[in-house]
PDB file of C-alpha atoms in Angstrom:
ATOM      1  CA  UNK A 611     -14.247   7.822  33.067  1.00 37.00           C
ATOM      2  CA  UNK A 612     -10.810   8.946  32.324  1.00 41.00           C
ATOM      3  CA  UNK A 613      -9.811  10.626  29.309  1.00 38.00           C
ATOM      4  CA  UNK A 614      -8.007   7.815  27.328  1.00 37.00           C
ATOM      5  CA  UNK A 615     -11.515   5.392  27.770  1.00 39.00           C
ATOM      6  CA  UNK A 616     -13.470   7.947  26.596  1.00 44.00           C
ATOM      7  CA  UNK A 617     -15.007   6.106  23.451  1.00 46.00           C
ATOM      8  CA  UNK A 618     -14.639   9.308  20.840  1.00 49.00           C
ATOM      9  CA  UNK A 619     -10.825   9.643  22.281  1.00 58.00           C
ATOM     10  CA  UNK A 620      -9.974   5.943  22.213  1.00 69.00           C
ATOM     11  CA  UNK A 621     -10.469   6.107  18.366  1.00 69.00           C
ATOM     12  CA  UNK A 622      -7.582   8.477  18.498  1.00 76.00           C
ATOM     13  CA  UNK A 623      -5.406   7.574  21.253  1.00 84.00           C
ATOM     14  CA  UNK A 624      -5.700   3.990  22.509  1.00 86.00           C
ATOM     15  CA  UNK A 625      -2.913   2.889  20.518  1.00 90.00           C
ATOM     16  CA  UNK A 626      -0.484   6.166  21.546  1.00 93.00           C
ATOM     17  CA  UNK A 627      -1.803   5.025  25.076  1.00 92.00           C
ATOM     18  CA  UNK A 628      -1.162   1.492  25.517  1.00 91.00           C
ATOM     19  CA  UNK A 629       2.730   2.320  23.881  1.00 92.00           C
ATOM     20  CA  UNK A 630       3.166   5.360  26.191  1.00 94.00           C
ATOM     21  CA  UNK A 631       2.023   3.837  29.220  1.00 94.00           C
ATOM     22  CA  UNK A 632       4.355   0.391  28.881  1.00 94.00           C
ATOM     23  CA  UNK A 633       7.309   2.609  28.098  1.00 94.00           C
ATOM     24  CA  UNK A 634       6.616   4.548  31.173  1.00 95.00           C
ATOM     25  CA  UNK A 635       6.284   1.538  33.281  1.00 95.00           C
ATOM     26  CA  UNK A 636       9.412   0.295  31.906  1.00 93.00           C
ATOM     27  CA  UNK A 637      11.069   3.799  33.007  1.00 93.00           C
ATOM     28  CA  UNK A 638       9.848   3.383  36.670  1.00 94.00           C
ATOM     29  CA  UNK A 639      11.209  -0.494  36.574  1.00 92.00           C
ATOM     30  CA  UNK A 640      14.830   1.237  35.614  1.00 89.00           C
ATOM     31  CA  UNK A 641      15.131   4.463  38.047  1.00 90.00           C
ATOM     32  CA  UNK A 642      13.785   2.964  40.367  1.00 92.00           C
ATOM     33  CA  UNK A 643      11.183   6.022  41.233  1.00 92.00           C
ATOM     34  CA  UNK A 644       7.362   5.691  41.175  1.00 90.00           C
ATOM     35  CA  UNK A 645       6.748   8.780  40.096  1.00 94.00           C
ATOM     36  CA  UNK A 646       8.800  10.600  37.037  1.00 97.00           C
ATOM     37  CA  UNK A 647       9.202  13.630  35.686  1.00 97.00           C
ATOM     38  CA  UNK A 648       7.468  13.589  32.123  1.00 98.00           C
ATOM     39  CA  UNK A 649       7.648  16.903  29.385  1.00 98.00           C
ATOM     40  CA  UNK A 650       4.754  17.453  26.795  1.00 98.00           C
ATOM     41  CA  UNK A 651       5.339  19.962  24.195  1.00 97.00           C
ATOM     42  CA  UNK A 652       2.651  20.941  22.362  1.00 94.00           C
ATOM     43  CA  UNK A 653       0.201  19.627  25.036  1.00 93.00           C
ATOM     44  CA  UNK A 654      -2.539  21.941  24.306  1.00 91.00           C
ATOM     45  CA  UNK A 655      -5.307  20.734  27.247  1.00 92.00           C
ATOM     46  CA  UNK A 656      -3.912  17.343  28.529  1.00 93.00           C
ATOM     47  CA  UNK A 657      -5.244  15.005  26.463  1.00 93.00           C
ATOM     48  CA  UNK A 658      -2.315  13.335  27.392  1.00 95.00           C
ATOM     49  CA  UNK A 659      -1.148  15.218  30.168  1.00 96.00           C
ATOM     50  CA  UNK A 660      -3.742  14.614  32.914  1.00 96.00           C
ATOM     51  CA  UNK A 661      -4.130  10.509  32.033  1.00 95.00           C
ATOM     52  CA  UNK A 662      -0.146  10.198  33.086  1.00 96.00           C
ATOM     53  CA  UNK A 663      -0.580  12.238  35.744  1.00 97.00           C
ATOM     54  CA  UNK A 664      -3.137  10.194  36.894  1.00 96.00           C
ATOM     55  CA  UNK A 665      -0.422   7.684  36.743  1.00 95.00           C
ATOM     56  CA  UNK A 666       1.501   9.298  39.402  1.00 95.00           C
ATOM     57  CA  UNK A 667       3.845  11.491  37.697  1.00 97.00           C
ATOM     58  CA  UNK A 668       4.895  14.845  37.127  1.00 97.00           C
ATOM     59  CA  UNK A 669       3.923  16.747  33.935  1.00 98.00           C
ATOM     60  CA  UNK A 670       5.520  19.870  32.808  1.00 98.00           C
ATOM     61  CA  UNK A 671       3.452  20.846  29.500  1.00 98.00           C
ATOM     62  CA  UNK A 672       4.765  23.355  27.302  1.00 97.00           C
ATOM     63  CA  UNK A 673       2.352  25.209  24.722  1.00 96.00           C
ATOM     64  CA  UNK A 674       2.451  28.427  22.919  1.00 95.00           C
ATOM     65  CA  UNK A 675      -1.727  28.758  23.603  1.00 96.00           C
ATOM     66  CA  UNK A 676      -2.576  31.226  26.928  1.00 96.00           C
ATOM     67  CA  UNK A 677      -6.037  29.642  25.957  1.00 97.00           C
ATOM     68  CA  UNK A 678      -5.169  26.005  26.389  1.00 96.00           C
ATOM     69  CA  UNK A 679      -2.994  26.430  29.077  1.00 96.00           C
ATOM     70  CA  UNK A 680      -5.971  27.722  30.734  1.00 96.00           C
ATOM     71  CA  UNK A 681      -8.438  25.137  29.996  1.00 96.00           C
ATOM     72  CA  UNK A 682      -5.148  22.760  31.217  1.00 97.00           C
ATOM     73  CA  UNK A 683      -5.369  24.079  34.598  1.00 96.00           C
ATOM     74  CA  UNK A 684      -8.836  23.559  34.620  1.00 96.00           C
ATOM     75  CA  UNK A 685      -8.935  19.998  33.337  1.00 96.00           C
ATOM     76  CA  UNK A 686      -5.791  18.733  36.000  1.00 97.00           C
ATOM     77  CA  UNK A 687      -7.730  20.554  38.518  1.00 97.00           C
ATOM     78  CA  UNK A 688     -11.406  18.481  37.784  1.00 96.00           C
ATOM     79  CA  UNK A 689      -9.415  15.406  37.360  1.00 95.00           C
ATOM     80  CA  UNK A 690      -7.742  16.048  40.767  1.00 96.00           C
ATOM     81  CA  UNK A 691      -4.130  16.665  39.709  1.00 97.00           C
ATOM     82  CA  UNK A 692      -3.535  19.842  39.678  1.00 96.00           C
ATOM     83  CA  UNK A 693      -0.520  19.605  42.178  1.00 96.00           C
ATOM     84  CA  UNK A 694       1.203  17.667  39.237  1.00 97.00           C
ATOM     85  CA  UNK A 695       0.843  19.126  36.378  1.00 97.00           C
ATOM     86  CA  UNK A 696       2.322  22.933  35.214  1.00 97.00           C
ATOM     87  CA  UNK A 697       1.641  24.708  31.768  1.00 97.00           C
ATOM     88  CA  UNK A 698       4.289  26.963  30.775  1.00 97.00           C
ATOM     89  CA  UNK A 699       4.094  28.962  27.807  1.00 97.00           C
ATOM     90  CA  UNK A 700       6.786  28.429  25.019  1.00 96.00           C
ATOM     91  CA  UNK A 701       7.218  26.086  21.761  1.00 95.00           C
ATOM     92  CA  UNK A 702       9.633  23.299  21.163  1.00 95.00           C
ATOM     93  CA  UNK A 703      12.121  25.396  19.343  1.00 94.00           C
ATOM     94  CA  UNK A 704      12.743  27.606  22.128  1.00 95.00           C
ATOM     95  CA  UNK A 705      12.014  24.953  24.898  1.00 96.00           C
ATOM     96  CA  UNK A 706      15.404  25.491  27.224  1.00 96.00           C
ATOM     97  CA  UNK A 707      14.292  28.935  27.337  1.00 95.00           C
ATOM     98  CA  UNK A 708      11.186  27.663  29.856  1.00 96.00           C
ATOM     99  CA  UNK A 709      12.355  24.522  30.990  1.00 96.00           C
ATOM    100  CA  UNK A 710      15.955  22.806  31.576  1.00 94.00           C
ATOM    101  CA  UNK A 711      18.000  20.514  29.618  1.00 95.00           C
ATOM    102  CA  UNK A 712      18.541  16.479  30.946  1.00 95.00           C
ATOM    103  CA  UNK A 713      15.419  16.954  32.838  1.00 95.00           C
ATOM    104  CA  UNK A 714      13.346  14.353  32.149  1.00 97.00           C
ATOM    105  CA  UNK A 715      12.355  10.955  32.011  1.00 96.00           C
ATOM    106  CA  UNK A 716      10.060  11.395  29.262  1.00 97.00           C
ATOM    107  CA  UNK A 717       9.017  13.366  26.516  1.00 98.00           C
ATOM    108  CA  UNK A 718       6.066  13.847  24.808  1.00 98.00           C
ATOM    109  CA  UNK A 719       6.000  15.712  21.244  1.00 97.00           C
ATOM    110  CA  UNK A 720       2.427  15.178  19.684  1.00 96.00           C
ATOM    111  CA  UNK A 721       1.003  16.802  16.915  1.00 95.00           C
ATOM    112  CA  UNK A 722       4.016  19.280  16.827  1.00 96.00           C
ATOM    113  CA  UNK A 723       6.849  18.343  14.155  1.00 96.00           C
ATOM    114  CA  UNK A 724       3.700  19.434  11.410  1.00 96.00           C
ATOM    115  CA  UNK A 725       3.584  22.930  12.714  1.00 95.00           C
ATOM    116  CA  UNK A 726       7.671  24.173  13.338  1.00 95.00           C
ATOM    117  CA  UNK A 727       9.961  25.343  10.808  1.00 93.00           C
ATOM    118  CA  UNK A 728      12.927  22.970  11.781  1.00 95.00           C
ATOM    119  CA  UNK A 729      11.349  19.727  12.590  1.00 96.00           C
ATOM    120  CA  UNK A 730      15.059  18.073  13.045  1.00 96.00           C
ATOM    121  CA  UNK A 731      15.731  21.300  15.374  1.00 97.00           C
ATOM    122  CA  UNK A 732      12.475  19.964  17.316  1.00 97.00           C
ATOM    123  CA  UNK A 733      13.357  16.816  17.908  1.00 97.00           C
ATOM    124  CA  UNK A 734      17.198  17.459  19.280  1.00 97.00           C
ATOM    125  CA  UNK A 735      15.273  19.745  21.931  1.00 97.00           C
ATOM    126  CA  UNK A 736      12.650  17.049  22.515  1.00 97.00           C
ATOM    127  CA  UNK A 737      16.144  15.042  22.674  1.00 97.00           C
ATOM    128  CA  UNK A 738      18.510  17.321  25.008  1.00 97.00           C
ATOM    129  CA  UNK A 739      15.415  17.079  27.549  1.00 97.00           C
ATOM    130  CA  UNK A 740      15.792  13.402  28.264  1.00 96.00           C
ATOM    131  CA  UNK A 741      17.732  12.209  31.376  1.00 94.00           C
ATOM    132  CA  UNK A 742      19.785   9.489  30.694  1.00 91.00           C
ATOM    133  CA  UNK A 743      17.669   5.942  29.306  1.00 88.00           C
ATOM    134  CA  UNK A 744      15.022   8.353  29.249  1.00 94.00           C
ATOM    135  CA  UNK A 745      11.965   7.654  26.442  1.00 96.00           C
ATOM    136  CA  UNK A 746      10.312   9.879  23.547  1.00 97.00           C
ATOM    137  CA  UNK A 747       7.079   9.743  21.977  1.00 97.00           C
ATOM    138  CA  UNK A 748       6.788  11.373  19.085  1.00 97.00           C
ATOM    139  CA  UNK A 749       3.252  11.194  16.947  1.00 97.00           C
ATOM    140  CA  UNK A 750       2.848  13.242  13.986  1.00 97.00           C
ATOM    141  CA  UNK A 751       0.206  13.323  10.871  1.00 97.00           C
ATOM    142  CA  UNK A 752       0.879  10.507   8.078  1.00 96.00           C
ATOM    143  CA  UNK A 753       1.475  11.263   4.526  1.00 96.00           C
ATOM    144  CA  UNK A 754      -0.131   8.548   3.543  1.00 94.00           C
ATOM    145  CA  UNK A 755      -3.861   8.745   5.352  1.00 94.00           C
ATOM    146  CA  UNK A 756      -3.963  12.035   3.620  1.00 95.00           C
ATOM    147  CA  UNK A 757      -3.554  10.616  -0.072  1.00 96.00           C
ATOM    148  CA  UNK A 758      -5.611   7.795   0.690  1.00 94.00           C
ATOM    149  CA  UNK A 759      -8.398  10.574   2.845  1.00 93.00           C
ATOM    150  CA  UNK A 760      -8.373  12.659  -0.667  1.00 95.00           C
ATOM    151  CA  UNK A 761      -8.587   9.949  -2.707  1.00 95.00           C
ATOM    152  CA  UNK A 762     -11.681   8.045  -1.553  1.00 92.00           C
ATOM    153  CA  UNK A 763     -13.166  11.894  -1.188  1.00 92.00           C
ATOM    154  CA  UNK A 764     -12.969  12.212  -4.581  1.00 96.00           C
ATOM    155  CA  UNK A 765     -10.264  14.628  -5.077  1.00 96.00           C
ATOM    156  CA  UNK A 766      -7.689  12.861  -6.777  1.00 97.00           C
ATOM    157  CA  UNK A 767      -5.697  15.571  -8.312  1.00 97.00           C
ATOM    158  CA  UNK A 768      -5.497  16.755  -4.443  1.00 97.00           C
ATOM    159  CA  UNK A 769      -4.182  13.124  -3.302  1.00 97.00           C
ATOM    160  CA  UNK A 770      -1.467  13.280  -6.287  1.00 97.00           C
ATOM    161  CA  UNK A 771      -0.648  16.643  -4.890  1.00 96.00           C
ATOM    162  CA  UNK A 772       0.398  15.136  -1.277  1.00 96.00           C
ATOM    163  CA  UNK A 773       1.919  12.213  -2.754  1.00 94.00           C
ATOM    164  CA  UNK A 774       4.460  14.546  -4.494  1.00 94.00           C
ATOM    165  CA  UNK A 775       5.209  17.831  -2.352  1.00 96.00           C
ATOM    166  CA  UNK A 776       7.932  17.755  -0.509  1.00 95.00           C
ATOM    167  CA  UNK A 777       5.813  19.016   2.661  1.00 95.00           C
ATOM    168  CA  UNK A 778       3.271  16.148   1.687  1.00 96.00           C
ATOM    169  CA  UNK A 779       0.237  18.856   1.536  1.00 96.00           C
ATOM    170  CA  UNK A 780      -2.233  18.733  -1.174  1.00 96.00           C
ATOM    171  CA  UNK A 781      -3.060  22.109  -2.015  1.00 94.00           C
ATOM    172  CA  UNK A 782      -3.181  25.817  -0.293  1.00 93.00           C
ATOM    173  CA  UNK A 783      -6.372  25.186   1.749  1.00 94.00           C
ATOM    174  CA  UNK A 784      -4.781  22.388   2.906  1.00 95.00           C
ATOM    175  CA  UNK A 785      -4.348  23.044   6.688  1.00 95.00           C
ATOM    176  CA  UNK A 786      -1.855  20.730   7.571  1.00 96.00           C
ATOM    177  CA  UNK A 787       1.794  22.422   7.121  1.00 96.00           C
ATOM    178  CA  UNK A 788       3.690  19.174   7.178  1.00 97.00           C
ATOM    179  CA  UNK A 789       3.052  15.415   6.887  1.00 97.00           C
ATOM    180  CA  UNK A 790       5.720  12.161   7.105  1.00 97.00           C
ATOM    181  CA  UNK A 791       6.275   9.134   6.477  1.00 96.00           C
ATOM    182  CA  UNK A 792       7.334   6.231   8.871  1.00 95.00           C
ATOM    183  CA  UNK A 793      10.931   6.501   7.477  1.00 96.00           C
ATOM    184  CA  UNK A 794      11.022  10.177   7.962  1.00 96.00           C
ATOM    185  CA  UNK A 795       9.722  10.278  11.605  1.00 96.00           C
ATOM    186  CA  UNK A 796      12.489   6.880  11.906  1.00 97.00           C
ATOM    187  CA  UNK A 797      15.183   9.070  10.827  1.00 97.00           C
ATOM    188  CA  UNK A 798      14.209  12.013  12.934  1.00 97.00           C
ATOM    189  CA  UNK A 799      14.732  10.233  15.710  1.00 97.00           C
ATOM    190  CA  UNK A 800      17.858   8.444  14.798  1.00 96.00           C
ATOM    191  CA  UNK A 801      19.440  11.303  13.950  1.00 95.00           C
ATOM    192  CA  UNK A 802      19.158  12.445  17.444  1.00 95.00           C
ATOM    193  CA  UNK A 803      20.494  10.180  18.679  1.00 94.00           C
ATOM    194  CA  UNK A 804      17.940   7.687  19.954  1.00 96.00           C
ATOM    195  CA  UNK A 805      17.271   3.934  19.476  1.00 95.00           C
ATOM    196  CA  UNK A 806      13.765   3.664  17.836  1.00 95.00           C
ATOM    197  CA  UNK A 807      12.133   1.131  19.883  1.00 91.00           C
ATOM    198  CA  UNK A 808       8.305   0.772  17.790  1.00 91.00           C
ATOM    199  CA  UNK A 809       6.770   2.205  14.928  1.00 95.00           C
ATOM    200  CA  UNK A 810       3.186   2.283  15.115  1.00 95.00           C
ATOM    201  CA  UNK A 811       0.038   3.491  13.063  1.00 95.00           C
ATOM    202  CA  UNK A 812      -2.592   5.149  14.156  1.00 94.00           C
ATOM    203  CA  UNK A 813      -5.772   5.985  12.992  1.00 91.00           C
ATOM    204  CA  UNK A 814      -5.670   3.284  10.001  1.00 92.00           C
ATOM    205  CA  UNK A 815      -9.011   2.680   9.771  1.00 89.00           C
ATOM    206  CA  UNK A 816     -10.951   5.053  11.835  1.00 84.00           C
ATOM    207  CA  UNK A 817     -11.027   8.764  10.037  1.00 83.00           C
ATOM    208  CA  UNK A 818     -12.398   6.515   7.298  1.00 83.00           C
ATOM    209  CA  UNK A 819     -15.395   4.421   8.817  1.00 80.00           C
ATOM    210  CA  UNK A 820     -18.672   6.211   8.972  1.00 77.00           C
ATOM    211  CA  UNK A 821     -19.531   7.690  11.982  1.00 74.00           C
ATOM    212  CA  UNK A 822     -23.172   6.437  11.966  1.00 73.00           C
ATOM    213  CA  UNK A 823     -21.650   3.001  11.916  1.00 74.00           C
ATOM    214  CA  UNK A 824     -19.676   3.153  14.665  1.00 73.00           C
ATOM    215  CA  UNK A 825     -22.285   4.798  16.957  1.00 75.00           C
ATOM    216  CA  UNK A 826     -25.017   2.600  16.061  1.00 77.00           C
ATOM    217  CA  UNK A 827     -23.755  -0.902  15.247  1.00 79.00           C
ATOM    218  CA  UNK A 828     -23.892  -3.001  18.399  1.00 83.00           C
ATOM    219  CA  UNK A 829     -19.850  -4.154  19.158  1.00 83.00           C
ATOM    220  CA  UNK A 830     -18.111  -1.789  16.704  1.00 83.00           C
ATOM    221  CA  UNK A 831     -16.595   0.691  18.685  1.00 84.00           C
ATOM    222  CA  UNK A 832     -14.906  -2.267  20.730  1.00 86.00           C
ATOM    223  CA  UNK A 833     -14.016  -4.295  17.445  1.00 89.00           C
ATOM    224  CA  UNK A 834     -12.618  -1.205  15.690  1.00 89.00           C
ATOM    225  CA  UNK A 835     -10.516  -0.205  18.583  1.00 89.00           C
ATOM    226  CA  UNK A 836      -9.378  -4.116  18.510  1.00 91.00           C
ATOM    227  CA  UNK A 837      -9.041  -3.863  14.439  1.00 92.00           C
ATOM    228  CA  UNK A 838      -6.775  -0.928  15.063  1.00 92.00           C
ATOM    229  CA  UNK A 839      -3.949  -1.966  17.437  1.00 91.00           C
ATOM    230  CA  UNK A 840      -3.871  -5.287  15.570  1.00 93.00           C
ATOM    231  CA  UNK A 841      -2.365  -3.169  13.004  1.00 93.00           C
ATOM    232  CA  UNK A 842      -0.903  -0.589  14.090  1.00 93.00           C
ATOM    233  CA  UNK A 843       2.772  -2.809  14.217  1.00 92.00           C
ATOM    234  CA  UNK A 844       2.261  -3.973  10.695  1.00 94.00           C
ATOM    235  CA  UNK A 845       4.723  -1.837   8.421  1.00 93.00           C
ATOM    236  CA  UNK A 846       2.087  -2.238   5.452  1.00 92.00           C
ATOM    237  CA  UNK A 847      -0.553  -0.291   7.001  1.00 94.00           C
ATOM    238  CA  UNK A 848       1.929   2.229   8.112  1.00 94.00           C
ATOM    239  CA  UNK A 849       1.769   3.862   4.747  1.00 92.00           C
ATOM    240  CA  UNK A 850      -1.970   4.907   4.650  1.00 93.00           C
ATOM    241  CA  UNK A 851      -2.362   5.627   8.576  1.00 94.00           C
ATOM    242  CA  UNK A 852      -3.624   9.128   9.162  1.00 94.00           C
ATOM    243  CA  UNK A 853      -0.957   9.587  11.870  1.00 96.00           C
ATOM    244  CA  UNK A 854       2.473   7.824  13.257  1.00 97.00           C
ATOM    245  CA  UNK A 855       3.903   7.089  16.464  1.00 97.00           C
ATOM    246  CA  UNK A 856       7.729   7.117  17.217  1.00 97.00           C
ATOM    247  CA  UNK A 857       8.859   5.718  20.220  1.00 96.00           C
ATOM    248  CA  UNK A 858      12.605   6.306  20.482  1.00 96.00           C
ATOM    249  CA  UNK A 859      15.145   5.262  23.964  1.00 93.00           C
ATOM    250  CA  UNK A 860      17.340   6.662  24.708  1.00 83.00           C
ATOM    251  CA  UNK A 861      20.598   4.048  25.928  1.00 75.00           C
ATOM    252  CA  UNK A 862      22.398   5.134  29.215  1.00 62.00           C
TER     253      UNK A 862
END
C-alpha cells in the first residue's frame, strides 16, 4: 500500500495529497512533460517524496538530517524509485548552495517555516527555485489547533499563552518554535511573489478524536478522512486546524 493510503498517514496527509497531486497534474497539462522536476526541503524520509515519485517524477529532497537522508535512500529504494529521487544535505536558507535557482517545477516546503530564523527568507528560496508557472506547497503548524489542543487539555493559561506570543508558542517546553495563521502563511507567499491558489486546513478534527475511536469504530477512519477534506476549504475551520496548507502559482 503506498504511503499516502496508509490509514495512520491519511489522517495527516490526505488532504496535502489530493491538493499536491491536482496541482502537479495541472503542471504536466502546461509543460507539456510527464515527468517534472519537483524540490522538497525539509523532506526528512519521503513521506512525500517517494508517493510523487511514484508519480513519475523527479525528486531532489533537501534536509539538514545525515539520518533521514539515510532512511530516504532506503525507503525510494523499497518502494522502487531510487533512480528518482536524491537527498542532499542542506536547509532552506542556504538551499542555492546545494541545488540551483529556476530549477523546478515544484516545490515542496513542509513542516519547515516553524523551525528557520527568517521564515520570509525561506520562502523567497522556496520561491527563486520555481521555473516559470511553476507551483509551491507550503504546510506549516496552525496557531490555532494549538490554543484549541491546550485548551481542551486543560491548560488554559498555556492556550492564552499561544494566542498572544508573537511566535504563537505557549510556554518554554513548548517544542514548536513557530506557529501561523492562514493570513500569515497567505502573506508569505504573496510577498514572494506568488498567486495563492487554496488555503486549506489540515488536521481539524483528527489530533483531537480519540484514538480508540478511530481504531475500533466500524467506518470511522473512512468518515473522518471524509469529515476532514469537507472542511479543510472552509475559512472558519482554518483558525483551529493543527496545521495549514499554502498552495501558491506562480504566473509565467
Amino acid at each position: 500500500m503506498s504511503d499516502q493510503l496508509r490509514p495512520r498517514a491519511s489522517l495527516r496527509t490526505a488532504v496535502v495529497w489530493e491538493v499536491l497531486k491536482d496541482a502537479l497534474d495541472r503542471q504536466v497539462k502546461a509543460t507539456g512533460r510527464d515527468d517534472l522536476d519537483v524540490l522538497d526541503t525539509g523532506g526528512g524520509t519521503g513521506n512525500f517524496a517517494v508517493p510523487v515519485a511514484r508519480l513519475g517524477h523527479r525528486v531532489t529532497v533537501v534536509d539538514p538530517s545525515p539520518n533521514a537522508l539515510f532512511a530516504l535512500e532506503r525507503r525510494a529504494a523499497e518502494a522502487g524509485v531510487a533512480d528518482r529521487v536524491r537527498g542532499v544535505q542542506g536547509d532552506i536558507l542556504g538551499l542555492f548552495d546545494v541545488v540551483e535557482r529556476g530549477g523546478f517545477d515544484a516545490v515542496l516546503c513542509h513542516g519547515v517555516l516553524e523551525y528557520v530564523d527568517e521564515p520570509a527568507e525561506g520562502v523567497r528560496n522556496a520561491v527563486d527555485a520555481l521555473r516559470p508557472s511553476g507551483a509551491l506547497s507550503l504546510l506549516a503548524a496552525g496557531l490555532g489547533g494549538a490554543v484549541l489542543a491546550r485548551a481542551l487539555a486543560g491548560h488554559f493559561t498555556e492556550a492564552r499563552q499561544a494566542l498572544g506570543d508573537p511566535a504563537g508558542r505557549w510556554g518554554e517546553g513548548d517544542p514548536v518554535p513557530r506557529r501561523f495563521t492562514a493570513e500569515q502563511l497567505s502573506g508569505l507567499v504573496s510577498g514572494a511573489g506568488l498567486e495563492v491558489g487554496a488555503v486549506h486546513g489540515v488536521r481539524v478534527f483528527a489530533d483531537l478524536v480519540p484514538g480508540v475511536l478511530v481504531d475500533t469504530e466500524p467506518g470511522a477512519m473512512e468518515a473522518l478522512l471524509k469529515l476532514e477534506a469537507a472542511v479543510a476549504e472552509l475559512p472558519a475551520f482554518h483558525s483551529v486546524a493543527t496545521q495549514l496548507h499554502v498552495l501558491g502559482e506562480k504566473r509565467a
